[in-house]
């Protein structure tokens, strides 16, 4: 139920009055699956906790490692790669690194552990948060889980590069699990080395905080520490390996249990021939289910623990609801996870495991952020159905405790919940306070117009608040200004041609078409579905249509499309003012809602890459600047003052005006990266070549 609350307030401007309002909402949620303690934890996830309370020191964090006391541990103490049966955790130890240094920390995230800024700036801070020194009370362990990867059951996976450190109970009585990512080998590392590099660590750190501050439930990132130790990585699997710095991040969440945690009991899969390492251990399944419900769904436990079948069903329903709300939040901000396998789905409905994710720039329903997703399984528009499929797999995973015949009907909740939260979010983005049945058509026509014109998803939504209600004195001037802005957010002819190029070589495409006609079953085994081939053919056709298109023709066609949509938006806005009293006050309320739900700043790939490039040269100021920006995604101005290095200050203090500015002392600092590109602009041309795997 906590995502219900998140959906109502997380993307709005937070004030103390609003905070009081949300506190009441959270109290109201107590009857719907959340106890006071859990509700407060979620409240802190959304807006942070107060600082006027007792703070902890690194040596005196209050660890209470309930998971290790409640769930079975691996009897083998040696740390080597193996199948782990009859256990949920294996004890491990972090592998030391050389010369650790702190890249960045999130003071807001670390405040969840009651750690003040003075502790975060200690000389030995990096030693503790790379694993060279263990915090007193930690019990490092790696979690055993399985997963369906790209639709196929992969058997045992587990924490191959992450490790549970323990659970910190902070000064307010909230319990937070903390874990390292990139701290070395575990029994689940398979053929890998258990390490993460600076590139991927910066990306995960920044996006964890970005998604949180957008008001979407997420694990948090507390720290990012790098070192002089290196590992070899072949980034694009193209035979060009390089040495990269070993880096470690600290992740924080109520729990890191996931759908795949319950798949360790899965019998042999008929398609892959793989099975879970604890198949047949119904006793452990019941133990894991009871632990999960009791600690993370305590209201359901309190109301139903004497009737386990009913309790498991209510638990499953709530997981389905939370998952639907979560993906609705992603869709509303144009964000793609990239690897929506069952092992990357949180059991408490928060965003987890940031890998080859991506925010859309140019709107494309078939946007694929993961360059290794050749089949396009996890495109933007497929995320809702994939998450529903994952929920179905969770039902199958717990069928020894509650039959699939009982859980499967509960999947019907998903579509209704998703639609409600998606449309609720979209109405806020469009500034629609009334609910009309045709609102879905308005949303779809806006998305279609963006798609046809190749327009920027985030900036197009953000600019809509510049329009007042029809009939205002300067409405015509506003429409002209918005139209001009929208046209400048549309991609060029060359960009559109590049976007429409097929992702497969023509000869390969022809071969695949021959397979479709002769042996379609073989095609599926090769990882290509007929739908993906159809998409490739459509791209080729669209590319041919664009061959003779000129910039002048495109701008004219784009203007016609946008004018048509703006007219439909105007008609809808007229309904908003029908019967209204103070129209000016109503419009002000509408603008606040819109600007609190349409971010100005997102973690675009090129912004992340700029920060990574600087960090790899030893300059961490850009990472810290971007973090500060992402902590204020809806603000017109963000004070980046104390994150400016001398070199960066010189780069941003030129006369090339950005689209927004931030005050610091006696000067206005343009909102630009150290490369001189404004953070809220359309991406530079080189950004289209970025690939993340």
XYZ file of C-alpha atoms in Angstrom:
693
model
C 0.000 0.000 0.000
C 2.952 2.351 0.488
C 3.184 2.975 -3.251
C -0.373 4.235 -3.110
C 0.889 6.950 -0.838
C 3.984 7.520 -2.960
C 1.871 7.976 -6.046
C -0.056 10.767 -4.366
C 2.779 12.872 -3.058
C 6.314 11.881 -3.988
C 6.462 13.894 -7.177
C 5.140 17.066 -5.567
C 7.045 19.856 -3.879
C 7.601 18.832 -0.276
C 6.814 21.299 2.478
C 6.191 20.851 6.180
C 2.461 21.348 5.624
C 2.482 18.765 2.863
C 4.573 16.503 5.085
C 1.851 16.734 7.757
C -0.764 15.858 5.152
C 1.209 12.815 4.033
C 1.737 11.693 7.607
C -2.025 11.474 7.920
C -2.162 9.546 4.651
C 0.387 7.104 6.015
C -1.616 6.696 9.190
C -4.657 5.987 7.030
C -2.650 3.278 5.269
C -2.234 1.328 8.488
C -5.429 -0.548 7.811
C -4.191 -1.533 4.377
C -0.993 -3.417 5.039
C 1.522 -1.152 6.782
C 2.376 -0.769 10.449
C 3.494 2.528 11.922
C 7.179 1.563 11.778
C 7.070 0.477 8.138
C 5.010 3.507 7.164
C 7.600 5.758 8.744
C 10.400 3.950 6.924
C 8.617 4.612 3.653
C 8.066 8.211 4.659
C 11.816 8.571 5.171
C 12.482 6.915 1.817
C 10.346 9.590 0.222
C 11.467 12.797 1.891
C 14.311 11.984 4.265
C 14.367 12.078 8.035
C 14.824 14.908 10.509
C 18.361 15.695 11.578
C 17.537 17.020 15.046
C 17.930 13.669 16.805
C 20.653 11.442 18.229
C 23.175 10.490 15.579
C 25.405 7.426 15.457
C 29.102 6.812 14.922
C 30.525 4.232 12.535
C 31.758 2.067 15.400
C 28.408 2.221 17.189
C 25.817 1.535 14.521
C 22.970 -0.467 16.016
C 23.077 -3.738 14.075
C 20.326 -6.314 14.562
C 20.744 -8.919 11.820
C 17.325 -10.498 11.887
C 17.519 -12.130 8.460
C 20.494 -14.287 9.430
C 18.781 -15.336 12.654
C 15.519 -16.157 10.908
C 16.566 -17.914 7.695
C 18.767 -20.985 7.112
C 22.494 -20.440 6.592
C 24.835 -22.385 4.348
C 26.670 -25.029 6.398
C 29.765 -24.706 4.206
C 31.989 -21.909 5.496
C 34.535 -21.910 2.666
C 34.022 -19.283 -0.027
C 34.115 -21.038 -3.392
C 31.682 -21.190 -6.298
C 29.136 -23.981 -5.867
C 25.479 -24.919 -5.769
C 24.092 -24.029 -2.344
C 21.178 -26.190 -1.235
C 19.024 -25.865 1.849
C 20.112 -22.295 2.627
C 19.145 -18.684 1.958
C 22.513 -17.125 2.849
C 26.206 -18.052 2.741
C 28.694 -16.286 4.991
C 31.408 -14.391 3.102
C 34.042 -11.695 3.637
C 34.784 -8.627 1.508
C 37.987 -8.769 -0.528
C 40.261 -5.788 0.277
C 41.182 -3.163 -2.320
C 44.195 -0.884 -2.521
C 44.125 2.847 -1.816
C 40.360 3.330 -1.439
C 38.969 6.828 -1.933
C 35.430 8.161 -1.568
C 33.937 9.261 -4.877
C 30.628 10.468 -3.464
C 28.185 9.871 -0.657
C 24.501 10.687 -0.218
C 24.089 12.447 3.100
C 20.320 11.956 2.842
C 20.629 8.217 2.331
C 23.213 7.833 5.096
C 20.884 9.765 7.401
C 18.660 6.673 7.284
C 21.408 5.024 9.347
C 21.536 8.020 11.732
C 25.019 8.928 10.501
C 25.848 12.666 10.614
C 28.005 14.423 8.046
C 30.975 14.467 10.427
C 31.096 10.656 10.269
C 30.908 10.720 6.472
C 34.001 12.921 6.266
C 36.246 10.873 8.541
C 39.695 9.966 7.143
C 38.937 6.247 7.528
C 35.477 6.468 5.957
C 36.555 4.910 2.637
C 38.236 2.013 4.468
C 34.933 1.067 6.081
C 32.835 1.444 2.936
C 35.036 -0.537 0.585
C 35.191 -3.488 2.984
C 38.819 -3.134 4.076
C 37.522 -2.557 7.594
C 34.313 -4.115 8.841
C 31.820 -2.042 10.766
C 31.351 -3.582 14.224
C 28.202 -5.699 14.154
C 28.258 -6.583 10.467
C 27.883 -10.215 9.404
C 28.671 -10.305 5.673
C 26.665 -12.898 3.759
C 25.619 -13.569 0.177
C 21.991 -14.326 -0.646
C 20.990 -17.402 -2.656
C 18.330 -16.882 -5.318
C 17.376 -18.027 -8.796
C 15.742 -16.249 -11.718
C 14.110 -16.238 -15.097
C 16.515 -14.316 -17.314
C 15.104 -13.017 -20.584
C 12.188 -15.396 -20.133
C 14.195 -18.565 -19.436
C 14.838 -20.168 -16.055
C 18.556 -19.840 -15.336
C 18.783 -21.903 -12.137
C 20.899 -20.669 -9.233
C 22.163 -17.108 -9.547
C 22.576 -15.424 -6.156
C 24.619 -12.477 -4.922
C 27.588 -12.862 -7.207
C 28.898 -9.344 -6.598
C 26.856 -8.131 -3.628
C 26.843 -9.053 0.025
C 24.503 -8.424 2.907
C 26.275 -6.604 5.739
C 23.474 -6.513 8.267
C 20.444 -4.554 9.411
C 20.832 -1.201 11.128
C 18.126 -0.038 13.519
C 18.393 3.748 13.539
C 17.587 6.301 16.231
C 13.929 6.311 15.236
C 13.572 2.554 15.428
C 13.566 1.988 11.669
C 15.282 -1.115 10.310
C 17.424 -0.804 7.171
C 19.337 -3.579 5.458
C 22.684 -2.489 4.067
C 24.817 -4.295 1.534
C 27.972 -3.854 -0.527
C 28.025 -4.203 -4.269
C 31.401 -4.992 -5.800
C 33.189 -6.191 -2.664
C 34.512 -9.469 -4.055
C 33.883 -13.151 -4.630
C 30.987 -15.139 -3.187
C 29.761 -18.721 -3.754
C 27.423 -17.232 -6.374
C 30.009 -15.381 -8.477
C 29.984 -18.143 -11.103
C 32.747 -17.307 -13.628
C 32.990 -13.634 -12.566
C 35.233 -11.936 -9.998
C 32.652 -10.340 -7.700
C 33.866 -6.864 -8.586
C 32.164 -3.774 -9.971
C 34.018 -0.978 -11.709
C 33.843 2.789 -11.368
C 31.739 3.165 -14.511
C 28.899 0.886 -13.399
C 29.149 1.973 -9.759
C 28.673 5.649 -10.568
C 25.703 4.778 -12.755
C 24.021 2.703 -10.042
C 24.747 5.238 -7.313
C 23.332 8.183 -9.256
C 20.251 6.416 -10.579
C 19.294 4.948 -7.204
C 19.125 8.464 -5.821
C 17.545 9.891 -8.995
C 14.637 7.441 -8.954
C 14.087 8.017 -5.245
C 13.949 11.782 -5.640
C 11.514 11.410 -8.537
C 9.156 9.933 -5.953
C 9.421 6.325 -7.154
C 10.182 3.613 -4.562
C 13.824 2.595 -4.829
C 16.736 1.115 -2.982
C 19.053 3.894 -1.853
C 22.742 4.423 -2.527
C 24.751 5.594 0.464
C 28.340 5.636 -0.753
C 30.556 5.013 -3.761
C 34.218 4.196 -3.101
C 36.821 3.479 -5.769
C 40.419 2.245 -5.534
C 43.663 1.698 -7.383
C 42.930 -2.045 -7.669
C 41.846 -2.998 -11.178
C 40.008 -5.727 -13.046
C 39.775 -6.460 -16.753
C 36.483 -5.739 -18.515
C 35.400 -6.170 -22.142
C 32.678 -3.509 -22.044
C 30.938 -4.357 -25.325
C 31.997 -8.005 -25.569
C 33.889 -7.150 -28.758
C 37.347 -8.440 -27.887
C 38.712 -5.125 -26.617
C 39.245 -5.574 -22.862
C 40.528 -2.762 -20.664
C 41.644 -2.374 -17.037
C 39.090 -0.589 -14.836
C 39.166 0.475 -11.193
C 37.475 -1.743 -8.613
C 34.697 0.196 -6.903
C 32.155 -0.540 -4.177
C 28.798 1.050 -3.412
C 26.680 0.803 -0.281
C 23.017 0.034 -0.926
C 20.204 0.571 1.568
C 16.667 -0.865 1.587
C 14.094 -2.414 3.923
C 15.121 -5.743 2.358
C 16.831 -7.016 -0.770
C 14.645 -10.118 -1.040
C 13.313 -10.539 -4.561
C 11.010 -12.734 -6.607
C 13.991 -14.957 -7.386
C 14.495 -15.590 -3.666
C 11.456 -17.868 -3.855
C 12.583 -19.619 -7.037
C 15.293 -21.654 -5.300
C 12.558 -24.271 -4.733
C 11.610 -24.571 -8.421
C 11.585 -28.121 -9.865
C 13.454 -28.853 -13.072
C 12.381 -26.542 -15.868
C 11.316 -28.505 -18.976
C 12.799 -25.920 -21.356
C 16.195 -25.249 -19.786
C 16.693 -28.438 -17.762
C 17.661 -26.367 -14.717
C 16.203 -26.457 -11.222
C 16.464 -24.564 -7.983
C 19.133 -25.703 -5.505
C 16.538 -26.255 -2.742
C 13.841 -28.014 -4.731
C 11.545 -30.040 -2.483
C 12.347 -27.999 0.656
C 8.822 -26.835 1.410
C 9.879 -26.254 5.001
C 12.304 -23.523 3.936
C 9.738 -22.026 1.555
C 7.271 -21.691 4.445
C 10.035 -20.275 6.632
C 10.938 -17.675 3.995
C 7.312 -16.744 3.319
C 6.509 -16.322 6.996
C 9.636 -14.232 7.580
C 8.759 -11.981 4.615
C 5.122 -11.443 5.556
C 5.794 -10.964 9.267
C 8.536 -8.371 8.768
C 7.564 -6.526 5.596
C 3.787 -7.001 5.491
C 3.104 -6.969 9.246
C -0.534 -5.895 8.990
C -1.257 -8.874 6.762
C 0.570 -11.098 9.241
C -1.337 -9.691 12.215
C -4.707 -10.164 10.549
C -4.172 -13.553 8.922
C -1.303 -15.548 10.455
C -3.713 -18.110 11.912
C -5.007 -18.805 8.391
C -1.859 -19.272 6.345
C -3.617 -19.807 3.016
C -5.457 -16.531 3.347
C -2.301 -14.805 4.554
C -0.218 -15.979 1.592
C -2.944 -14.922 -0.819
C -3.212 -11.436 0.685
C 0.575 -11.163 0.606
C 0.654 -12.150 -3.056
C -2.080 -9.660 -3.916
C -0.181 -6.847 -2.252
C 3.032 -7.740 -4.093
C 1.078 -7.609 -7.358
C -0.367 -4.206 -6.452
C 2.976 -2.745 -5.458
C 4.631 -4.027 -8.606
C 1.913 -2.510 -10.804
C 2.276 0.854 -9.073
C 6.039 0.708 -9.377
C 6.101 0.165 -13.121
C 3.416 2.844 -13.554
C 5.850 5.251 -11.916
C 8.603 4.227 -14.326
C 6.363 4.740 -17.338
C 5.379 8.215 -16.179
C 8.980 9.442 -16.163
C 10.103 7.563 -19.277
C 12.518 5.244 -17.473
C 13.519 1.726 -18.525
C 15.050 -0.824 -16.173
C 16.809 -2.806 -18.883
C 16.929 -6.234 -17.219
C 13.513 -7.060 -15.770
C 14.364 -10.639 -14.875
C 12.599 -12.190 -11.893
C 15.802 -11.929 -9.875
C 15.673 -8.141 -10.323
C 12.145 -7.716 -8.940
C 11.883 -6.586 -5.315
C 9.487 -8.482 -3.034
C 8.503 -5.160 -1.393
C 7.899 -3.266 -4.635
C 10.924 -0.981 -4.872
C 13.227 -0.428 -7.830
C 16.240 -2.683 -7.433
C 19.457 -3.572 -9.281
C 20.453 -0.686 -11.535
C 22.378 -2.006 -14.515
C 21.858 -1.034 -18.166
C 18.930 1.268 -17.352
C 18.050 4.398 -19.301
C 15.838 7.448 -19.346
C 14.346 8.079 -22.759
C 15.478 11.185 -24.612
C 13.544 11.027 -27.886
C 10.249 9.268 -27.171
C 10.096 5.791 -28.656
C 7.709 3.133 -27.329
C 10.193 0.510 -28.541
C 13.081 2.153 -26.676
C 15.668 -0.432 -25.601
C 18.189 0.849 -23.045
C 20.165 -2.409 -22.787
C 22.432 -2.861 -25.793
C 22.595 -6.611 -25.103
C 18.788 -6.988 -25.291
C 18.921 -8.033 -28.939
C 15.381 -9.374 -28.948
C 13.853 -6.228 -27.473
C 12.218 -8.116 -24.604
C 12.480 -5.212 -22.170
C 11.410 -2.215 -24.254
C 9.672 0.751 -22.643
C 6.185 -0.252 -23.745
C 6.671 -3.892 -22.722
C 7.664 -3.156 -19.121
C 4.108 -3.378 -17.703
C 3.369 -6.752 -19.291
C 6.806 -8.125 -18.374
C 6.346 -7.168 -14.725
C 2.946 -8.854 -14.751
C 4.577 -11.970 -16.211
C 7.141 -11.843 -13.416
C 4.306 -11.703 -10.881
C 2.889 -14.832 -12.487
C 6.265 -16.537 -12.038
C 6.282 -15.542 -8.377
C 2.918 -17.271 -7.986
C 4.388 -20.398 -9.533
C 7.417 -20.175 -7.239
C 5.322 -20.326 -4.051
C 2.850 -22.943 -5.275
C 4.015 -25.521 -2.739
C 2.631 -23.189 -0.077
C -0.418 -21.899 -1.961
C -1.701 -23.415 -5.233
C -1.374 -21.505 -8.507
C -5.120 -21.995 -8.973
C -5.573 -19.707 -5.972
C -2.970 -17.048 -6.803
C -3.497 -16.774 -10.549
C -6.888 -15.002 -10.371
C -5.211 -12.339 -8.228
C -3.157 -11.328 -11.274
C -6.278 -9.555 -12.543
C -5.558 -6.918 -9.896
C -2.435 -5.915 -11.783
C -4.034 -4.345 -14.864
C -6.557 -2.349 -12.867
C -3.933 -1.119 -10.417
C -1.509 -0.174 -13.164
C -4.120 1.722 -15.149
C -5.303 3.654 -12.113
C -1.825 4.748 -11.033
C -0.561 5.376 -14.551
C -3.501 7.599 -15.431
C -3.363 9.318 -12.054
C 0.267 10.178 -12.760
C -0.438 11.246 -16.323
C -3.301 13.537 -15.323
C -0.921 15.277 -12.940
C 1.655 15.641 -15.712
C -0.974 17.271 -17.939
C -2.458 19.338 -15.128
C -5.867 17.679 -15.304
C -7.706 17.911 -12.016
C -10.936 16.414 -13.322
C -11.257 12.777 -14.414
C -12.782 12.166 -17.850
C -13.087 8.847 -19.699
C -11.331 10.228 -22.808
C -8.204 11.280 -20.910
C -6.447 8.111 -22.055
C -6.898 9.229 -25.672
C -5.314 12.601 -24.907
C -2.311 10.872 -23.316
C -1.895 8.446 -26.201
C -2.195 11.178 -28.819
C 0.516 13.193 -27.017
C 2.828 10.178 -26.934
C 2.083 9.458 -30.587
C 2.868 13.047 -31.562
C 6.166 12.868 -29.721
C 6.934 9.589 -31.464
C 6.099 10.882 -34.939
C 8.123 14.061 -34.484
C 10.966 12.449 -32.549
C 10.470 14.822 -29.633
C 12.142 14.795 -26.229
C 9.969 13.021 -23.630
C 10.994 14.945 -20.508
C 11.186 18.450 -21.964
C 7.900 18.209 -23.858
C 6.028 17.286 -20.694
C 7.779 19.966 -18.648
C 6.902 22.813 -21.030
C 3.141 22.212 -20.849
C 2.900 24.121 -17.568
C 3.796 27.279 -19.510
C 0.259 27.272 -20.902
C -2.429 28.982 -18.845
C -6.074 28.078 -19.177
C -7.654 29.084 -22.513
C -9.137 32.569 -22.393
C -6.317 34.139 -20.393
C -5.071 37.477 -21.748
C -1.803 36.145 -23.148
C -2.920 32.625 -24.049
C -2.232 33.040 -27.800
C 1.299 34.261 -27.088
C 1.844 31.328 -24.740
C 0.683 28.836 -27.379
C 3.126 30.317 -29.902
C 5.983 30.115 -27.407
C 5.156 26.533 -26.434
C 4.824 25.560 -30.094
C 8.249 27.012 -30.864
C 9.747 25.165 -27.876
C 8.128 21.857 -28.849
C 9.455 22.152 -32.398
C 12.950 22.733 -31.022
C 12.584 19.542 -28.985
C 11.919 17.494 -32.138
C 14.815 15.573 -33.626
C 16.444 16.520 -36.918
C 15.950 14.641 -40.175
C 19.330 13.001 -39.756
C 18.557 11.964 -36.188
C 15.250 10.497 -37.300
C 16.890 8.589 -40.142
C 19.486 7.195 -37.760
C 16.751 6.152 -35.318
C 14.880 4.329 -38.059
C 17.821 2.274 -39.215
C 17.234 -1.442 -38.582
C 19.273 -2.927 -35.773
C 20.086 -5.989 -37.851
C 22.247 -6.206 -40.963
C 20.039 -6.550 -44.107
C 21.602 -9.936 -44.966
C 20.987 -11.170 -41.431
C 17.425 -9.903 -41.605
C 16.873 -11.745 -44.884
C 18.209 -14.951 -43.370
C 15.893 -14.580 -40.374
C 12.904 -14.107 -42.688
C 13.786 -17.349 -44.438
C 13.852 -19.102 -41.048
C 10.440 -17.650 -40.182
C 8.980 -19.213 -43.300
C 10.684 -22.577 -42.977
C 11.198 -23.194 -39.227
C 9.691 -20.555 -36.894
C 10.484 -22.671 -33.833
C 14.190 -22.370 -34.561
C 13.846 -18.609 -34.693
C 12.621 -18.488 -31.091
C 15.599 -20.609 -30.003
C 17.915 -18.103 -31.675
C 16.435 -15.357 -29.507
C 14.490 -13.581 -32.228
C 10.719 -13.437 -32.163
C 8.568 -12.728 -35.240
C 7.443 -9.462 -33.634
C 11.030 -8.205 -33.496
C 11.487 -9.071 -37.161
C 8.315 -7.188 -38.009
C 9.677 -4.183 -36.133
C 12.897 -4.349 -38.128
C 10.949 -4.406 -41.388
C 8.917 -1.416 -40.251
C 12.120 0.491 -39.553
C 13.370 -0.273 -43.043
C 10.116 0.941 -44.587
C 10.176 4.074 -42.479
C 13.790 4.668 -43.480
C 12.848 4.540 -47.169
C 10.049 7.041 -46.578
C 12.517 9.444 -44.992
C 15.078 9.355 -47.791
C 13.640 12.411 -49.560
C 12.538 14.299 -46.433
C 14.066 17.774 -46.051
C 14.494 19.734 -42.777
C 11.945 22.288 -43.990
C 9.373 19.605 -44.769
C 9.902 17.937 -41.404
C 9.476 21.146 -39.441
C 6.289 21.936 -41.336
C 4.879 18.453 -40.722
C 5.942 18.587 -37.069
C 4.192 21.942 -36.646
C 0.974 20.547 -38.096
C 1.055 17.553 -35.779
C 1.757 19.619 -32.678
C -0.859 22.240 -33.536
C -3.444 19.500 -33.872
C -2.546 18.091 -30.485
C -2.430 21.502 -28.788
C -5.953 22.138 -30.050
C -7.169 18.919 -28.410
C -5.336 19.911 -25.218
C -6.988 23.334 -25.320
C -10.407 21.704 -25.595
C -9.620 19.505 -22.600
C -8.414 22.483 -20.545
C -11.689 24.274 -21.228
C -13.446 21.447 -19.396
C -11.197 22.080 -16.395
C -12.395 25.662 -15.981
C -16.037 24.887 -16.608
C -17.868 25.899 -13.440
C -14.666 27.018 -11.712
C -14.618 30.044 -9.434
C -11.173 31.615 -9.153
C -9.544 30.546 -12.439
C -6.217 32.174 -11.612
C -5.949 30.258 -8.338
C -6.981 27.058 -10.118
C -4.286 27.591 -12.736
C -1.647 28.224 -10.076
C -2.630 24.970 -8.384
C -2.427 23.180 -11.734
C 1.052 24.561 -12.489
C 2.381 23.497 -9.080
C 1.077 19.962 -9.644
C 2.513 19.793 -13.168
C 5.943 21.091 -12.194
C 5.942 18.692 -9.257
C 5.346 15.731 -11.557
C 7.295 16.684 -14.693
C 11.003 16.737 -13.814
C 13.311 19.333 -15.275
C 16.411 17.246 -14.593
C 16.817 13.518 -15.176
C 19.859 11.255 -15.366
C 20.279 11.207 -19.114
C 22.934 8.819 -20.379
C 25.203 11.612 -21.555
C 25.041 13.307 -18.137
C 26.042 10.054 -16.454
C 28.801 9.514 -19.017
C 30.231 12.996 -18.461
C 30.378 12.298 -14.729
C 31.990 8.897 -15.324
C 34.592 10.298 -17.735
C 35.643 12.933 -15.203
C 35.690 10.405 -12.355
C 37.877 8.015 -14.310
C 40.404 10.871 -14.511
C 40.238 11.358 -10.749
C 37.865 14.355 -10.741
C 34.764 13.489 -8.704
C 33.210 16.959 -8.652
C 30.924 16.254 -11.605
C 29.510 13.139 -9.907
C 28.745 15.246 -6.844
C 27.219 18.039 -8.927
C 24.967 15.598 -10.729
C 23.890 14.048 -7.425
C 22.886 17.459 -6.114
C 20.972 18.134 -9.302
C 19.147 14.801 -9.107
C 18.186 15.494 -5.502
C 16.151 18.425 -6.870
C 14.701 17.139 -10.166
C 11.626 19.385 -10.171
C 13.353 22.638 -9.221
C 13.902 25.502 -11.619
C 17.136 26.358 -9.839
C 19.604 24.217 -7.889
C 22.496 25.650 -5.902
C 25.551 23.706 -7.076
C 27.953 26.146 -5.453
C 30.015 24.004 -3.105
C 30.385 21.213 -5.675
C 32.275 23.401 -8.172
C 35.961 22.756 -8.658
C 38.126 25.531 -10.084
C 38.166 23.918 -13.536
C 34.427 23.368 -13.534
C 33.789 26.910 -12.295
C 35.698 28.280 -15.238
C 33.775 26.069 -17.665
C 30.342 27.145 -16.482
C 30.943 30.845 -15.919
C 31.111 31.779 -19.601
C 28.490 33.775 -21.498
C 26.854 30.760 -23.148
C 23.522 31.002 -21.370
C 21.887 27.807 -20.188
C 18.165 27.320 -19.844
C 18.191 27.750 -16.093
C 20.432 29.117 -13.391
C 21.208 28.729 -9.712
C 22.255 31.370 -7.188
C 25.478 31.161 -5.226
C 26.871 34.043 -3.225
C 26.869 37.048 -5.564
C 26.835 35.201 -8.880
C 24.395 33.150 -10.916
C 25.870 29.765 -11.881
C 24.426 28.417 -15.140
C 23.104 24.863 -14.830
C 25.734 23.340 -17.073
C 28.038 20.360 -16.796
C 31.793 20.758 -16.967
C 31.491 20.165 -20.737
C 29.337 23.283 -21.087
C 26.088 21.474 -21.976
C 23.053 22.510 -19.951
C 21.652 19.703 -17.852
C 18.079 20.178 -19.093
C 18.843 20.416 -22.803
C 18.321 17.802 -25.479
C 21.326 15.460 -25.646
C 24.303 16.359 -27.861
C 24.663 14.375 -31.081
C 27.392 12.124 -29.687
C 24.997 10.855 -27.005
C 23.119 8.757 -29.563
C 26.208 6.579 -29.914
C 26.328 5.680 -26.206
C 25.656 2.035 -25.460
C 25.121 0.400 -22.094
C 25.245 -3.379 -21.612
